[in-house]
Short mmCIF file of C-alpha atoms and ligand atoms in Angstrom, two decimals:
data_model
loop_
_atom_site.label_atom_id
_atom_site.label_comp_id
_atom_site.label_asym_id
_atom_site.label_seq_id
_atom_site.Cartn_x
_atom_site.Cartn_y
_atom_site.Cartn_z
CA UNK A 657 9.40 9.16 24.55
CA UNK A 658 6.63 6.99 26.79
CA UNK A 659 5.75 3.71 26.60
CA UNK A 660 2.08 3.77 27.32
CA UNK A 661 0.11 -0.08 27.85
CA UNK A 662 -2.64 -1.23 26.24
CA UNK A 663 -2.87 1.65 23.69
CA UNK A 664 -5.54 2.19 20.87
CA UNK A 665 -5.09 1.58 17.69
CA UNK A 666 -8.36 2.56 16.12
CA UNK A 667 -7.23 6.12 14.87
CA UNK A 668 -4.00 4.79 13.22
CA UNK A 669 -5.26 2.57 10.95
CA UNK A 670 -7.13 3.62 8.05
CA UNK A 671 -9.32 0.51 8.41
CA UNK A 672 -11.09 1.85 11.74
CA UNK A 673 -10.41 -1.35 13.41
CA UNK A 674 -10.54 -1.96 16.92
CA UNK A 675 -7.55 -3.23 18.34
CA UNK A 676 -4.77 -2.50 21.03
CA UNK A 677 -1.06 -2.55 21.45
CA UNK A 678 -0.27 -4.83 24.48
CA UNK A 679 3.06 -1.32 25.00
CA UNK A 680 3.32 1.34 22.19
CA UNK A 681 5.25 4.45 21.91
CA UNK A 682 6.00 6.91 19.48
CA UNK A 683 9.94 7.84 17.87
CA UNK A 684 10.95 11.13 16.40
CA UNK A 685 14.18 10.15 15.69
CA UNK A 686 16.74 7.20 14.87
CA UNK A 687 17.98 7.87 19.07
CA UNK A 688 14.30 7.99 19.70
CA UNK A 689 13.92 4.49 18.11
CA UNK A 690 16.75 2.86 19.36
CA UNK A 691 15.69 3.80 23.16
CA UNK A 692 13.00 1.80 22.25
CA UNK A 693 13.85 -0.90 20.36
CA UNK A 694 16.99 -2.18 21.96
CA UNK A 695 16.98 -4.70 23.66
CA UNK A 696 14.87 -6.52 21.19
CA UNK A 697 11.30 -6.59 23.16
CA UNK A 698 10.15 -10.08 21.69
CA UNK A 699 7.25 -8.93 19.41
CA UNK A 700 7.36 -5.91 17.75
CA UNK A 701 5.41 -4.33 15.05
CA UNK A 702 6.56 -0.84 13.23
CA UNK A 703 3.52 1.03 12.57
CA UNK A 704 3.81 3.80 9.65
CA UNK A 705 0.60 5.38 8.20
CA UNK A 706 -1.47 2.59 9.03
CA UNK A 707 -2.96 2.61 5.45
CA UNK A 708 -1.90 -1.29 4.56
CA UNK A 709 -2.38 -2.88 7.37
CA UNK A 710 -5.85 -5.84 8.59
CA UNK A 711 -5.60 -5.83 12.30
CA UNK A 712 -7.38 -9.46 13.29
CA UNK A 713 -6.29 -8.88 16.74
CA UNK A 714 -4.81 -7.42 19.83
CA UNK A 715 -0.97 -7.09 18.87
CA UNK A 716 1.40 -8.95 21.90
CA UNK A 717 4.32 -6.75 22.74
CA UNK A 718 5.49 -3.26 21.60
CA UNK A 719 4.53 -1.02 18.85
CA UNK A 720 6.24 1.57 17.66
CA UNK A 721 4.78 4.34 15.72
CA UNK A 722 7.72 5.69 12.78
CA UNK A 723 7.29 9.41 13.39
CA UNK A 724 10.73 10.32 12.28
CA UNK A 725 9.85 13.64 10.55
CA UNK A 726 12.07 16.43 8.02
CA UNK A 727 12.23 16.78 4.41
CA UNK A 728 15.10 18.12 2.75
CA UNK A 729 16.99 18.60 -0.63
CA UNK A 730 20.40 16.42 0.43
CA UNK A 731 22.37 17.45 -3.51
CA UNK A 732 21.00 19.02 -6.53
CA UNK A 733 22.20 19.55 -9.87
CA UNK A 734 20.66 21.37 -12.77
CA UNK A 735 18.91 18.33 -13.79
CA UNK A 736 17.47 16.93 -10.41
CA UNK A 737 17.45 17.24 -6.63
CA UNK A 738 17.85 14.12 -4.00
CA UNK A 739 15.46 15.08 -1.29
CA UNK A 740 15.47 13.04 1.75
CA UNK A 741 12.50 12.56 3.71
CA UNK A 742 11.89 11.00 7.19
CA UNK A 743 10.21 7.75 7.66
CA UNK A 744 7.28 9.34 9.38
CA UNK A 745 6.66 12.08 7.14
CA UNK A 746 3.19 11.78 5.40
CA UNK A 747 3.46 10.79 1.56
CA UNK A 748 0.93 13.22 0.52
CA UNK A 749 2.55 16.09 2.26
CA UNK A 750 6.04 14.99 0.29
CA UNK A 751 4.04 14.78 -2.37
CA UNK A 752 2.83 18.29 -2.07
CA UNK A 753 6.52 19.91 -1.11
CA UNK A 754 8.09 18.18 -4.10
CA UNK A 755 5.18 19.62 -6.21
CA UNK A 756 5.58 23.44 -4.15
CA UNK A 757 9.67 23.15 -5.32
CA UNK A 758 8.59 22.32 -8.97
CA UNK A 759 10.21 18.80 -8.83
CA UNK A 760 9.12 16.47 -10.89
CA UNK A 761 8.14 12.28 -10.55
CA UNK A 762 5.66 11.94 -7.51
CA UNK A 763 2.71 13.88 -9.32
CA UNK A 764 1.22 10.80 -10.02
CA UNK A 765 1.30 9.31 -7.24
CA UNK A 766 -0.80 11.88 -5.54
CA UNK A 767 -2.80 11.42 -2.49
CA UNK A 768 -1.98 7.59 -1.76
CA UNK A 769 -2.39 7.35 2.18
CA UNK A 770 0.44 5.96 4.16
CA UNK A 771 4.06 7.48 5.05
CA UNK A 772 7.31 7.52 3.33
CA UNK A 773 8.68 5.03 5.35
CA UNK A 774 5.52 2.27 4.37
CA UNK A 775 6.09 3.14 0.77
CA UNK A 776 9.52 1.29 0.16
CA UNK A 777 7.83 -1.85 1.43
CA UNK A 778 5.28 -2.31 -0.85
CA UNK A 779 6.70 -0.17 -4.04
CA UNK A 780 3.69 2.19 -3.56
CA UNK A 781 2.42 2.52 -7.30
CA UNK A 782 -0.39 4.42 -9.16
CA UNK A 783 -1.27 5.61 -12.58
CA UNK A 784 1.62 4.58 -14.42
CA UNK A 785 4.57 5.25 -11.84
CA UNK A 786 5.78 2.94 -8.95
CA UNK A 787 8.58 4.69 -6.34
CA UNK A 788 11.07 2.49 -7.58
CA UNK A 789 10.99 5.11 -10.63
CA UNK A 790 12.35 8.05 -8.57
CA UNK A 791 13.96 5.55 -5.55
CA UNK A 792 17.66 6.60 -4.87
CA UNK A 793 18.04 4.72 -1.68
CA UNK A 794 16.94 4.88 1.86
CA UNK A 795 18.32 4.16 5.31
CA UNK A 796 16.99 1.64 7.72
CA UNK A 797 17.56 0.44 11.97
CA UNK A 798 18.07 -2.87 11.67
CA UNK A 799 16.02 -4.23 14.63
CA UNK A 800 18.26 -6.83 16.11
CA UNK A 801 21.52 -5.10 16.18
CA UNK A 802 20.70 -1.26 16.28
CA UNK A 803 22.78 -0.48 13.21
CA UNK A 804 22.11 1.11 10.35
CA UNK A 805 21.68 0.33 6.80
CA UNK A 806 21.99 1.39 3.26
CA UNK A 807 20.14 -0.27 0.84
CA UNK A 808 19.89 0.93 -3.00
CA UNK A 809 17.19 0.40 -5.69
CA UNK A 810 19.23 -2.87 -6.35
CA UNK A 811 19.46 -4.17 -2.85
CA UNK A 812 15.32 -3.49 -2.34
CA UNK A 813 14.75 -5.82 -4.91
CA UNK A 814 11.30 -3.93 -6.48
CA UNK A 815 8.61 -5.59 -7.80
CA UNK A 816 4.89 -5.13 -8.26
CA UNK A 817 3.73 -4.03 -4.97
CA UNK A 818 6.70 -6.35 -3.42
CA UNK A 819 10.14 -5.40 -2.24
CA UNK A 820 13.10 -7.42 -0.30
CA UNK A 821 10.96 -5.62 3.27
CA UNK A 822 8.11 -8.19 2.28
CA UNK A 823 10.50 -11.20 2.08
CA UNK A 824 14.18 -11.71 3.58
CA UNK A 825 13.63 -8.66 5.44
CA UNK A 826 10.23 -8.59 6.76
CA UNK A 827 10.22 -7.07 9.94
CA UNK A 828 13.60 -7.05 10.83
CA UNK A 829 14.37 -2.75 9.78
CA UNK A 830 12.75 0.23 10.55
CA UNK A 831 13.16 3.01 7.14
CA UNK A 832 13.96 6.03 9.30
CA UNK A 833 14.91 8.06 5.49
CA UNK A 834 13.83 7.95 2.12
CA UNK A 835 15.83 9.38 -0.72
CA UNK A 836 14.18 10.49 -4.26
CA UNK A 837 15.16 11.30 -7.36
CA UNK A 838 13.33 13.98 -9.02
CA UNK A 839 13.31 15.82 -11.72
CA UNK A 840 13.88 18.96 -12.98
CA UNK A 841 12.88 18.71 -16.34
CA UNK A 842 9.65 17.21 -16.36
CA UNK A 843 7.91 14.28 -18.21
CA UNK A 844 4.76 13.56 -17.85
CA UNK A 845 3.49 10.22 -17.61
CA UNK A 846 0.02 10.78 -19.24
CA UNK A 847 -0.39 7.44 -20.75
CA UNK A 848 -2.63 6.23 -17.79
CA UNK A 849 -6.31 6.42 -20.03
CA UNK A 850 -7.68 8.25 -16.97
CA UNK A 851 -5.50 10.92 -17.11
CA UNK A 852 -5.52 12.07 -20.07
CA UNK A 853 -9.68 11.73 -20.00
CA UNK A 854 -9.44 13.91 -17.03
CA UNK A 855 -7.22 16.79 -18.68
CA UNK A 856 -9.42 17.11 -21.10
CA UNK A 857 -12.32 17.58 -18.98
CA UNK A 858 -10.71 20.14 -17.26
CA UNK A 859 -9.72 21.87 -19.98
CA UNK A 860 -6.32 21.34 -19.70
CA UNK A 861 -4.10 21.39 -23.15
CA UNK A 862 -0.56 21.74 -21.60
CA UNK A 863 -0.44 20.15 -18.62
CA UNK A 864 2.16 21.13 -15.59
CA UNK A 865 3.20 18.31 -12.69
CA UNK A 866 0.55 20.23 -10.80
CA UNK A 867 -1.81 19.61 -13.15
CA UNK A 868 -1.11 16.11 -12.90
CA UNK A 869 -1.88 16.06 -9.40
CA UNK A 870 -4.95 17.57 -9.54
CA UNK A 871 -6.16 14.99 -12.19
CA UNK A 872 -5.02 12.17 -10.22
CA UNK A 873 -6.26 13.68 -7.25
CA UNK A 874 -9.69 13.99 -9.18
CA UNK A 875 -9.82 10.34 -10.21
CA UNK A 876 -8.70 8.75 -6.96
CA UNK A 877 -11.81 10.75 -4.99
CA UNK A 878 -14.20 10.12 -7.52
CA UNK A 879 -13.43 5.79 -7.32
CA UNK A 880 -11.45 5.54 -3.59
CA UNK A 881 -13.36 5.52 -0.43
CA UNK A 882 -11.76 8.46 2.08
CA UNK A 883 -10.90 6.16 4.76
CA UNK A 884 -11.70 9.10 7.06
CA UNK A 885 -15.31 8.62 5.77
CA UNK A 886 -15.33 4.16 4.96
CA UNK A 887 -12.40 2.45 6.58
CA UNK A 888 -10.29 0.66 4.13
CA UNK A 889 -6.78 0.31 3.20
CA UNK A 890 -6.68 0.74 -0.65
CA UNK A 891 -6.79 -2.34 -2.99
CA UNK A 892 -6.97 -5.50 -0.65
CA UNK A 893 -5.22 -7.76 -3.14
CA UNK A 894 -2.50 -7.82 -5.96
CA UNK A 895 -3.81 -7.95 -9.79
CA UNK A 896 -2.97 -11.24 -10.41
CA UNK A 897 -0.48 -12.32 -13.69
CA UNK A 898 -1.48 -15.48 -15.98
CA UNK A 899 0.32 -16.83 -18.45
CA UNK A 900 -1.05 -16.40 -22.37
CA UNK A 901 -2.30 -20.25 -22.43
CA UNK A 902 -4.71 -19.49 -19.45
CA UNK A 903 -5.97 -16.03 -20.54
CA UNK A 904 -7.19 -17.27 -24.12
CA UNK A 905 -9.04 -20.46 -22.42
CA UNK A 906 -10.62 -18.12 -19.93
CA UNK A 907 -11.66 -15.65 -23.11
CA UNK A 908 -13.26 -18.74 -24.81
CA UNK A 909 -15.84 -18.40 -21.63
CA UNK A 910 -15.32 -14.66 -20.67
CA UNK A 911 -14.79 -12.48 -23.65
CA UNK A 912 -14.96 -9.22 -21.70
CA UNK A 913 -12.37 -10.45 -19.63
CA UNK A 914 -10.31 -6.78 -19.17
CA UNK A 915 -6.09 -7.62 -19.49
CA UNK A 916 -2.87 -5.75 -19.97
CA UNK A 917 0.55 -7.34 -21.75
CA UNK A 918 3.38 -6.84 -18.89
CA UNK A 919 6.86 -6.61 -19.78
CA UNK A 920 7.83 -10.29 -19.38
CA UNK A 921 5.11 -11.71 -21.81
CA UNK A 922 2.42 -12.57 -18.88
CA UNK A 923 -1.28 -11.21 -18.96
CA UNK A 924 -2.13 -8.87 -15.69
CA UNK A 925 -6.14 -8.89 -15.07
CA UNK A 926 -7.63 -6.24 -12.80
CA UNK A 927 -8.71 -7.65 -9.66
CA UNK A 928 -11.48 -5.68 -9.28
CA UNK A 929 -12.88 -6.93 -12.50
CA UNK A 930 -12.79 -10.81 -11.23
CA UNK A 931 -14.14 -9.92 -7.83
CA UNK A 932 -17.20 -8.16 -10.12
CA UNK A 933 -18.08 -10.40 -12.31
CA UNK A 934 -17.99 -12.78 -9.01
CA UNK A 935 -20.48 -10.73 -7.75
CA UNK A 936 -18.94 -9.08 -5.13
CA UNK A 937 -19.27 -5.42 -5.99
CA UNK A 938 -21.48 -3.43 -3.29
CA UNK A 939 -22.12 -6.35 -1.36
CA UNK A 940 -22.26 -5.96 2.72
CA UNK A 941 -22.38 -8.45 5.59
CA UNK A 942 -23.11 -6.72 8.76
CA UNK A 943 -20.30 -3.80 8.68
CA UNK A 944 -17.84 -5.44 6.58
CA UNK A 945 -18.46 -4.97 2.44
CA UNK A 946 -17.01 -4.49 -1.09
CA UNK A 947 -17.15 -0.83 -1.96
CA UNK A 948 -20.14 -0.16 -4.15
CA UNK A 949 -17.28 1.71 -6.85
CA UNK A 950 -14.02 -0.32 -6.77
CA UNK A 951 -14.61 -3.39 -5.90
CA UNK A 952 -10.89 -3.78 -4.92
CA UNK A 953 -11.34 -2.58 -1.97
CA UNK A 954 -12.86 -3.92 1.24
CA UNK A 955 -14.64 -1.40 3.88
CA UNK A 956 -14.95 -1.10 7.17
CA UNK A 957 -18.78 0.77 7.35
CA UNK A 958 -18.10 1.09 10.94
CA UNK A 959 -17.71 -1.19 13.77
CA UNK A 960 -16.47 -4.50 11.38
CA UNK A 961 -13.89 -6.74 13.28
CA UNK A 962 -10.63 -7.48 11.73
CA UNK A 963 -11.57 -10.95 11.37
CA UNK A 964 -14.99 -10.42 9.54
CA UNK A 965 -13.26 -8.74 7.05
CA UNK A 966 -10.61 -11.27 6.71
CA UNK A 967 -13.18 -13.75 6.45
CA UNK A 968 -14.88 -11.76 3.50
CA UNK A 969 -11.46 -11.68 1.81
CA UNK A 970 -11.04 -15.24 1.89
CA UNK A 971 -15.00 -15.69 0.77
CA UNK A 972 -13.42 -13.37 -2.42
CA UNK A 973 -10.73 -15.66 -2.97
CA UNK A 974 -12.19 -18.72 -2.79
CA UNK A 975 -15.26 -17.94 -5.36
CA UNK A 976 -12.64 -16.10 -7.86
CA UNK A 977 -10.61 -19.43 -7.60
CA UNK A 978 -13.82 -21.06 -8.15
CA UNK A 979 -14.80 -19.03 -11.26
CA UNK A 980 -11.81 -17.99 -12.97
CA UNK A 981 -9.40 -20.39 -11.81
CA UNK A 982 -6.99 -17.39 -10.34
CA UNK A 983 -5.95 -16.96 -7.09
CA UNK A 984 -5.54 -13.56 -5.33
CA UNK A 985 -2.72 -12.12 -2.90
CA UNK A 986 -3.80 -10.07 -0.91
CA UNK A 987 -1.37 -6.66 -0.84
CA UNK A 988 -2.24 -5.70 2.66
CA UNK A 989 -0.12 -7.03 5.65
CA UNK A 990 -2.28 -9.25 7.81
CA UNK A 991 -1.35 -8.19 11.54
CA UNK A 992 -2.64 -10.19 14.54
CA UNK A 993 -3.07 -13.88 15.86
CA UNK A 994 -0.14 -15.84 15.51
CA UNK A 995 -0.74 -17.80 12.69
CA UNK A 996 -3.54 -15.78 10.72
CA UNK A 997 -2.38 -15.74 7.32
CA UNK A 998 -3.86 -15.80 3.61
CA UNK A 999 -1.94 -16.81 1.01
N1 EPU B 1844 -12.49 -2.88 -12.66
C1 EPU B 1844 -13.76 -3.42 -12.69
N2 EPU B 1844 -14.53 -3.34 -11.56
C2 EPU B 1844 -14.09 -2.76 -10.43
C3 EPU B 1844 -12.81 -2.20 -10.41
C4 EPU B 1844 -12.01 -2.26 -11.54
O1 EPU B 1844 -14.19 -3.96 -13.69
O2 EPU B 1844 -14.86 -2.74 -9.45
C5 EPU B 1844 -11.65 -2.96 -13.87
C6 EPU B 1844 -11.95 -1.86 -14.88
O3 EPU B 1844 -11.89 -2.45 -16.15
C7 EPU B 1844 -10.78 -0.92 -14.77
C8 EPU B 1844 -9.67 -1.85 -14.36
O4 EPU B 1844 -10.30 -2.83 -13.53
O5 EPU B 1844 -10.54 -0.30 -15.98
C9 EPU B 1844 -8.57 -1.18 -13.58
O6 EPU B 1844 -9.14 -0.47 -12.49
P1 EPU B 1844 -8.39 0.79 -11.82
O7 EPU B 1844 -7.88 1.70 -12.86
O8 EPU B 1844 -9.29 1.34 -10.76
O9 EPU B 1844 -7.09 0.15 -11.18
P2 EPU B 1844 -6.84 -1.21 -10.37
O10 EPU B 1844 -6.05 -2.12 -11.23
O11 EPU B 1844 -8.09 -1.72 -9.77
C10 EPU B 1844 -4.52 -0.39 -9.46
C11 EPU B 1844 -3.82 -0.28 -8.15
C12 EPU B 1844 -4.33 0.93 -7.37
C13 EPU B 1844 -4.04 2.17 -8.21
C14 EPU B 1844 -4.74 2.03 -9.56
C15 EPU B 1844 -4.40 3.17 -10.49
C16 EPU B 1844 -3.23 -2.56 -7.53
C17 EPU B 1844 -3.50 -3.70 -6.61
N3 EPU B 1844 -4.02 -1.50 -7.38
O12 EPU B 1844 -5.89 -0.64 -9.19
O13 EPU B 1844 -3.58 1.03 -6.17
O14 EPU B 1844 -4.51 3.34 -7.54
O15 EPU B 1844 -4.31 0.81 -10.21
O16 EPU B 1844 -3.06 3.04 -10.91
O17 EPU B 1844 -2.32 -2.63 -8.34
C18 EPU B 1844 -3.53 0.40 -3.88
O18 EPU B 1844 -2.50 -0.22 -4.13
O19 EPU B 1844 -4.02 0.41 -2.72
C19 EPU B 1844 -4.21 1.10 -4.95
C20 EPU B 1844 -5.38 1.73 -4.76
#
């Protein structure tokens, strides 16, 4: 393990920003990490897939890139398998072994950049299924001490796209192993409208969990940027909840307005929608832009700075605000000057 200064960190995040680590290094392993963790160095940022992250700036200190590898089936029954995966394993290539050993529960959340270590943090979630749904537990360095931790599904505290990691515990662990659930007797989770839509198209009565995949690999191509191709990191802000009151004053002005019923008797509206019918969709400033199909997501069309797109996002914000009334999180993880935030 080397500790190399003033490292790039253009490659490693799927934004295609410019920015360097003031020391980073790389860990294969929980001794690998704790070389280079301990003592605490003062600032330090643990760097996964890169997929989530808005670098603004230069980041002070040490980074460490998770590459803690292995995946693994730790107990099985007839029913289902635990497999455990390393931090730094890619969450498309777990994806693709779970899918290679028949087990069923990640099909739909095929292809979502980032590694296995990231997804914990946020509750990763697409088409229907967040990773709560096949979460078992995971282990985790805890930063300041060098010990390690167990936490369950109960002591990660899941929510939409939120997780204890985003709040008590925000940068105070390292998730060195993940450990899934999955099935062996598989149920689909079809009811996404996409989906199904898809199936059909391909001409697909009885679907498999590979089948699945495929589909939801279809549909996230077709609407996602490849941030190989247009820098981005996914949906830049949480579909916001209102309460019932709100959403039928807003349809009194907006009768399109798209909305789903969640579970505790709020209204979710898609993001993207809002930032549309703000008339954000497609729209560029220099190299920083709304994609032109999903107008969730910001782009990097090149050589964008951190801050221009930050300063887009807040642009976004404060028009939705101004239209709709609704504010919007943002679900990325703003890294850089002290004190850049967005609420
Ligand atoms: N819509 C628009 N205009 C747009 C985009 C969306 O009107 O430009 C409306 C459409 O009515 C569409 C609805 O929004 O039917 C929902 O759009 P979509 O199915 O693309 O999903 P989303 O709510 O925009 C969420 C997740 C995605 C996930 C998809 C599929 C969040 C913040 N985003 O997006 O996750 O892939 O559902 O499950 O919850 C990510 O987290 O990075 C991510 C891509």
């Amino acid at each position: 393990m080397q500790i190399i200064q003033h490292y790039p960190l253009k490659r490693l995040n799927t934004f295609g920003l410019n920015a360097f680590a003031e020391r980073f290094c790389e860990v294969k392993s929980v001794e690998e990490l704790a070389a280079a963790a301990l003592p605490p160095p003062g600032s330090l940022h643990i760097l996964g897939g890169g997929s989530n992250i808005l670098l603004t700036a230069d980041l002070p200190g040490l980074v460490i890139k998770n590459n803690i590898g292995g995946i693994n089936i730790f107990e099985e029954d007839d029913d289902s398998a635990i497999v455990a995966a390393g931090g730094g394993v890619g969450w498309h290539e777990l994806v693709l072994w779970s899918l290679h050993k028949n087990l069923g529960g990640l099909e739909n959340l095929s292809l979502i950049p980032g590694s296995v270590g990231a997804a914990p943090i946020q509750n990763i979630g697409a088409y229907g299924v967040e990773l709560k749904d096949v979460f078992h537990q995971l282990d985790a360095f805890e930063l300041a001490t060098g010990n390690m931790v167990s936490f369950d599904a109960q002591s990660c505290r899941f929510g939409y796209r939120d997780s204890v990691f985003k709040n008590e515990c925000s940068g105070k662990y390292c998730i060195t192993k993940v450990f899934l659930k999955l099935s062996k007797h598989h149920q689909l989770r079809l009811e996404y409208g996409d989906i199904r839509r898809t199936l059909e198209e391909m001409n697909i009565a009885d679907p498999t969990i590979q089948d699945v995949s495929k589909a939801v690999i279809h549909i996230r191509q077709s609407k996602l940027p490849d941030p190989e191709a247009i820098g981005n990191a996914g949906s830049f802000f949480k579909n916001p909840e209102i309460m019932e009151g709100q959403l039928l004053d807003l349809q009194k002005k907006f009768p399109g307005m798209v909305h789903y019923p969640t579970p505790t008797g709020t209204w979710k509206i898609p993001a993207g929608w809002l930032i549309e019918q703000a008339g954000w969709k497609g729209k560029r400033f220099g190299d920083a832009g709304c994609h032109t199909r999903q107008a969730l997501v910001l782009v990097n069309y090149g050589n964008a700075r951190g801050a221009e797109i930050l300063d887009l996002a807040r642009r976004i914000q404060e028009s939705v605000v101004a239209m709709f009334g609704i504010h919007l999180s943002p679900e990325v993880n703003i890294w850089g000057t002290e004190g850049v935030k967005m609420p």
